Short mmCIF file of C-alpha atoms and ligand atoms in Angstrom, two decimals:
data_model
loop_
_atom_site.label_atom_id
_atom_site.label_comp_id
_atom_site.label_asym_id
_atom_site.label_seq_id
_atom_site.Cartn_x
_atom_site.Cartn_y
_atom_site.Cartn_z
CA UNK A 1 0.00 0.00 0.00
CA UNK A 2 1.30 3.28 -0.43
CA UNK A 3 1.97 5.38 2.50
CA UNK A 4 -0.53 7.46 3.08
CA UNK A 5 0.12 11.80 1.74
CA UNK A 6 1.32 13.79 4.84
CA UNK A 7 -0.18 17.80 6.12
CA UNK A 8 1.69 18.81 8.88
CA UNK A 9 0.21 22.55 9.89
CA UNK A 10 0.15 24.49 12.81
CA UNK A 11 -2.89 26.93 14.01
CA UNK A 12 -4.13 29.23 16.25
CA UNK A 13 -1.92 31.83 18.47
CA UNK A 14 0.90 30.86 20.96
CA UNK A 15 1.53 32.50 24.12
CA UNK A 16 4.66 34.39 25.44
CA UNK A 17 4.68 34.07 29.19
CA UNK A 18 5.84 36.96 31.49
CA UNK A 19 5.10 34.92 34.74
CA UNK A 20 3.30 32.10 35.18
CA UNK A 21 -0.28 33.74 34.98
CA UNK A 22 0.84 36.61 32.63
CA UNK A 23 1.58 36.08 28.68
CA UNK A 24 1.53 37.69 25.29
CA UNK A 25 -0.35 36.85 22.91
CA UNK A 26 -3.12 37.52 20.07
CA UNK A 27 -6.42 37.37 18.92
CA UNK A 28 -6.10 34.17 16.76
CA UNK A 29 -9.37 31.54 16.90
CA UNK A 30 -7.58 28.95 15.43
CA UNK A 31 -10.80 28.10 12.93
CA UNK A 32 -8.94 28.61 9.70
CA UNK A 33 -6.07 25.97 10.44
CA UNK A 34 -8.44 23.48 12.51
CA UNK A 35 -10.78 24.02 9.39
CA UNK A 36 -7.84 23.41 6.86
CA UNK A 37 -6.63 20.29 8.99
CA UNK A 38 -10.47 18.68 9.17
CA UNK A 39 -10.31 19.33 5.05
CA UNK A 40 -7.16 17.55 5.09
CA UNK A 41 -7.88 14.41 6.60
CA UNK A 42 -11.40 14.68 4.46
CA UNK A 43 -8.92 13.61 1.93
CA UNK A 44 -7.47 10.88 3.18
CA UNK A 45 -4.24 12.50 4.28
CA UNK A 46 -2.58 11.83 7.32
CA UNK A 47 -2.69 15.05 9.55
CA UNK A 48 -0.58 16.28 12.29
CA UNK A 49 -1.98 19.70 13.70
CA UNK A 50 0.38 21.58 15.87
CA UNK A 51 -2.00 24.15 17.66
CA UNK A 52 -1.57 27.09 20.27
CA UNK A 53 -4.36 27.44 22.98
CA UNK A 54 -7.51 27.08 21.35
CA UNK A 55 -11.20 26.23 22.33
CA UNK A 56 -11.80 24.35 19.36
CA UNK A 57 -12.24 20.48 19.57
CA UNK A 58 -9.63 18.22 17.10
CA UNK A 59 -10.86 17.64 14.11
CA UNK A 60 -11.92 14.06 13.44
CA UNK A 61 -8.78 11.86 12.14
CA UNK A 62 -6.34 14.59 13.25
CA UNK A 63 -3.43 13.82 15.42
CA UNK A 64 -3.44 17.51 17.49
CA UNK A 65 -0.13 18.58 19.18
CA UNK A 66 -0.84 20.85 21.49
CA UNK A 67 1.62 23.38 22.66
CA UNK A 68 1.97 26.96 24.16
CA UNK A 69 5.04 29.26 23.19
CA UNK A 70 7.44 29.56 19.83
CA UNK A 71 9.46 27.56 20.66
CA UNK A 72 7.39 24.87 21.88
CA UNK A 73 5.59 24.73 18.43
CA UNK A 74 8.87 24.73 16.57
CA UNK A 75 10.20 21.68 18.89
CA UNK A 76 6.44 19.91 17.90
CA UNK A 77 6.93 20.42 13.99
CA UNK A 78 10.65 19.64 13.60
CA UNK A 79 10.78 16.40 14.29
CA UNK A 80 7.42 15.67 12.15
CA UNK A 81 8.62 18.11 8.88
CA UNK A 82 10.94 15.83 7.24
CA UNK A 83 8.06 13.56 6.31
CA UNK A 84 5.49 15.71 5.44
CA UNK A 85 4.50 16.35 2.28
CA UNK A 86 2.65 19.61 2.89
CA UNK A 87 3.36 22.33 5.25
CA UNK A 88 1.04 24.97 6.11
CA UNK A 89 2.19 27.50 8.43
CA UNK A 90 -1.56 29.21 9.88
CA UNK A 91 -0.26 30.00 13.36
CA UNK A 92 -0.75 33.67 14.44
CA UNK A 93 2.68 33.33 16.21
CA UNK A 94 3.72 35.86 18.67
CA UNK A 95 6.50 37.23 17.24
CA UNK A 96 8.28 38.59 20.63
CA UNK A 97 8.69 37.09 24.18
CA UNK A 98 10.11 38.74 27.51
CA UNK A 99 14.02 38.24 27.59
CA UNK A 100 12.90 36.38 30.76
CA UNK A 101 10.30 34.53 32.70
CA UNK A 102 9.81 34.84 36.16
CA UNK A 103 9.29 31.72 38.05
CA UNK A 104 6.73 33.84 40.54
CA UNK A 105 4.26 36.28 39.70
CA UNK A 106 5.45 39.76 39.20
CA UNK A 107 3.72 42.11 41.82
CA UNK A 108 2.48 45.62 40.23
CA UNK A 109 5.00 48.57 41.80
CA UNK A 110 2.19 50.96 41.24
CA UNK A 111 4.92 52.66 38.31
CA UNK A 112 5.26 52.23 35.17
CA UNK A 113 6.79 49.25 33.83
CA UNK A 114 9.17 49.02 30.80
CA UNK A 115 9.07 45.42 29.12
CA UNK A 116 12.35 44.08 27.45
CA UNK A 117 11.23 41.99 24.16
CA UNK A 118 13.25 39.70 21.65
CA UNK A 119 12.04 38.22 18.45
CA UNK A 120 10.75 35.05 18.80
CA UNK A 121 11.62 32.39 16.55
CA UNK A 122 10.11 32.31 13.24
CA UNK A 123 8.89 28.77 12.71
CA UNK A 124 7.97 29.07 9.02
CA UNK A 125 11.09 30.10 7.45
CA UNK A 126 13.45 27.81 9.66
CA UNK A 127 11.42 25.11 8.22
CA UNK A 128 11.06 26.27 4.50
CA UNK A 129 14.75 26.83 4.73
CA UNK A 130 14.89 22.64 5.21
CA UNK A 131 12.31 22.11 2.38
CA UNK A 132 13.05 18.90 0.35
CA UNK A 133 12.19 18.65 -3.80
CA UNK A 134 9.07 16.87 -2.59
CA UNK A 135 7.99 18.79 -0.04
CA UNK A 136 5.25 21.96 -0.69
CA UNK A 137 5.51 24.81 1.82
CA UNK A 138 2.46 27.84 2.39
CA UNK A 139 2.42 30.59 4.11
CA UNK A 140 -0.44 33.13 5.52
CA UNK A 141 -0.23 36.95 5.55
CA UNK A 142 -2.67 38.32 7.93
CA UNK A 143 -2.62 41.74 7.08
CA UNK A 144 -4.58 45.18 7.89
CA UNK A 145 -2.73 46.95 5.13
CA UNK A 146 -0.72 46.66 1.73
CA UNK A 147 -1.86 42.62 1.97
CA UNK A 148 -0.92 41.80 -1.43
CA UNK A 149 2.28 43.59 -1.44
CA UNK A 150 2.98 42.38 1.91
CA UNK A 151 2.25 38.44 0.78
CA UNK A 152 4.67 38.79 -2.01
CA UNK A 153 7.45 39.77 -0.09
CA UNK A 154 6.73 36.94 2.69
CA UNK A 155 6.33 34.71 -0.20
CA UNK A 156 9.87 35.91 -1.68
CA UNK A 157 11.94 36.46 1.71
CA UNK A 158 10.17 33.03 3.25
CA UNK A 159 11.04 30.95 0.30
CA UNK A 160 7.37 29.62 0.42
CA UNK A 161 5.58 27.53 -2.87
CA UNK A 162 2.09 29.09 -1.81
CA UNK A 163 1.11 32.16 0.32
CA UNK A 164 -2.42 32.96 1.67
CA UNK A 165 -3.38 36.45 1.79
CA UNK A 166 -6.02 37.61 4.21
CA UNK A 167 -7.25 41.36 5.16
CA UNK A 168 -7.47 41.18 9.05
CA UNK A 169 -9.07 44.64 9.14
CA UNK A 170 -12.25 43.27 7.91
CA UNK A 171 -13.88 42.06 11.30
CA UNK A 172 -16.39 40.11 9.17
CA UNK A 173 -13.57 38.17 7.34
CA UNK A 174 -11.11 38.60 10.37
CA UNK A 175 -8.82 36.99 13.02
CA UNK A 176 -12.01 35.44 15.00
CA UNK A 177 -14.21 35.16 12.21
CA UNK A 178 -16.37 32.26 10.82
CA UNK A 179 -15.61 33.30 7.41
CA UNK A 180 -12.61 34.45 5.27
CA UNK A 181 -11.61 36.07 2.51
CA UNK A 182 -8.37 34.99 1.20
CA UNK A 183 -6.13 35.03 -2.18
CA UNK A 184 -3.58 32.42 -2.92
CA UNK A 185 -0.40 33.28 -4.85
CA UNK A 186 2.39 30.90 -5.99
CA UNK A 187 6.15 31.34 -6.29
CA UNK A 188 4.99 31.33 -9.85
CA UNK A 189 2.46 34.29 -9.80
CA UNK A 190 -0.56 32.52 -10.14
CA UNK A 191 -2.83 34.77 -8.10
CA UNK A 192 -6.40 33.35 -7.47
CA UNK A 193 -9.25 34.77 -4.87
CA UNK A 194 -11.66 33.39 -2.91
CA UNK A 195 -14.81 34.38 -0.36
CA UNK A 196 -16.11 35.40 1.56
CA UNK A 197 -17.11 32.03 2.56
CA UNK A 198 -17.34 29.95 5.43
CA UNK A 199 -13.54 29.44 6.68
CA UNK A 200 -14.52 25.32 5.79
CA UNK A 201 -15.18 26.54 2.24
CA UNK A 202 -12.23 28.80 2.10
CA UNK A 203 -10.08 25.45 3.61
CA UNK A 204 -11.34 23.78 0.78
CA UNK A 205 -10.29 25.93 -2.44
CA UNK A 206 -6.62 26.41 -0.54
CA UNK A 207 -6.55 22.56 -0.90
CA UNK A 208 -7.73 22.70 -4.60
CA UNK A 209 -5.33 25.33 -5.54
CA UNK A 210 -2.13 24.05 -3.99
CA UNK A 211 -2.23 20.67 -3.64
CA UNK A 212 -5.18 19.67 -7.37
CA UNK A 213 -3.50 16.60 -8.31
CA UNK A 214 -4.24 14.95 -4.54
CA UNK A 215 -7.96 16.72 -4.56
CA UNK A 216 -9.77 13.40 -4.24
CA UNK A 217 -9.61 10.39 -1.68
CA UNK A 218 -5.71 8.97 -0.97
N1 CTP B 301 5.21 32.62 11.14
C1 CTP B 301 5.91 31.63 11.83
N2 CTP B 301 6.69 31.97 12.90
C2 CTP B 301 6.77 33.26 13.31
C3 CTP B 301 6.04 34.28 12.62
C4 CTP B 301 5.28 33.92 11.55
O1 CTP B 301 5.82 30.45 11.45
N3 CTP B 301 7.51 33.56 14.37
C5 CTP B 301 4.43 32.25 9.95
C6 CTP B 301 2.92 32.39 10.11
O2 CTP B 301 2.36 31.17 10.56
C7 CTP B 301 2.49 32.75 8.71
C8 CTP B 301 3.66 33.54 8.14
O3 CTP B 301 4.79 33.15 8.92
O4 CTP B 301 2.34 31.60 7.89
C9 CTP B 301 3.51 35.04 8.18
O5 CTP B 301 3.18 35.42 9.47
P1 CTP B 301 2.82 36.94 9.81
O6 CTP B 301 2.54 37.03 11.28
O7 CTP B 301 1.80 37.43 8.82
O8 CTP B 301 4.15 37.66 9.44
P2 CTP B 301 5.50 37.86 10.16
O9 CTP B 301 6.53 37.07 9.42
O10 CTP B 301 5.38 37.62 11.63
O11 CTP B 301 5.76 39.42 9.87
P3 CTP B 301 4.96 40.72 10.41
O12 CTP B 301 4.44 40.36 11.79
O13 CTP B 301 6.02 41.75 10.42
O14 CTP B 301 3.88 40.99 9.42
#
């Protein structure tokens, strides 16, 4: 039998702890990545989800890794990347942390408080920088501004085959949303758009566009 096609994608936000009942964070549901994992594994693809705190449930056939900062989500796709066929990075990741954590909670001074931030690590393009001839890598842009000139240059500077564009400024299409508006763009320039529709709808024509040939059952 031939082994089964393999997603690997992460989704929703990750947190950034301060202390240990203090983090930063983001607005991020999760429902477009749980939505493109469940239309995954509709497919007959083998699915690993790697997914920041979320409410939602995981979608049936799913394997969900569940995880809370950066770093833990790039520690929960690396060893599962080299066999997947398809990577789709939909995490809203927090892209700074606190130089620090403290192992109490911080008591308020009743000043102000100045908060020392470094760049978190940026999961997608470690990983697209490993990409094998057989391996398919896409990208989101979440965007309030300049989305499709801000996709392209993710696209370009990530090394991505696909990039998702989405206009996050729309609350009706936005980060918390039950629908989406979206383009798709390829390395190649192939530019197609889509919605608004239901984010299971949306999940669905991502599939179709970069990944045709495997549209049916495995
Ligand atoms: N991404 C990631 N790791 C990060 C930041 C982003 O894997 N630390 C991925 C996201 O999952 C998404 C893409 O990179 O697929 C673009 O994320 P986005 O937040 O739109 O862009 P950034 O690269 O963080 O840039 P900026 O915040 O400046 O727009």
């Amino acid at each position: 039998m031939p082994r089964p096609f393999r997603c690997l994608l992460t989704a929703g936000p990750t947190r950034e702890h301060l202390d240990p009942v203090r983090f930063l964070s983001n607005g991020s549901s999760g429902k477009m990545g749980y939505a493109l994992a469940a239309a995954a594994a509709a497919r007959g693809w083998h699915v690993d989800l790697v997914s920041g705190p979320v409410v939602l449930a995981a979608p049936e056939g799913v394997s969900v890794h569940r995880v809370v900062s950066a770093a833990d989500m790039l520690a929960a796709c690396e060893p599962l990347f080299p066999s997947c066929d398809l990577f789709i990075a939909v995490a809203a990741v927090a892209d700074y942390r606190p130089t620090s954590i403290s192992a109490q909670k911080e008591k308020k001074t009743g000043g102000p408080l100045t908060l020392e931030l470094v760049p978190t690590v940026d999961i997608l393009r470690t990983l697209a920088a490993r990409k094998q001839p057989h391996q398919t890598v896409v990208g989101f842009a979440a965007e309030t501004h300049d989305v499709e000139a801000y996709a392209r240059l993710k696209l370009a500077s990530k090394k991505l085959d696909w990039i998702v564009g989405n206009d996050v400024s729309r609350p009706e299409v936005g980060m918390n949303a039950d629908d989406n508006a979206v383009f798709v763009l390829s390395a190649a320039g192939e530019l197609q758009k889509f919605g608004p529709a239901k984010k299971t709808e949306v999940a669905r024509f991502i599939l179709d566009q970069i990944a045709p040939v495997r549209a049916g059952p495995a």
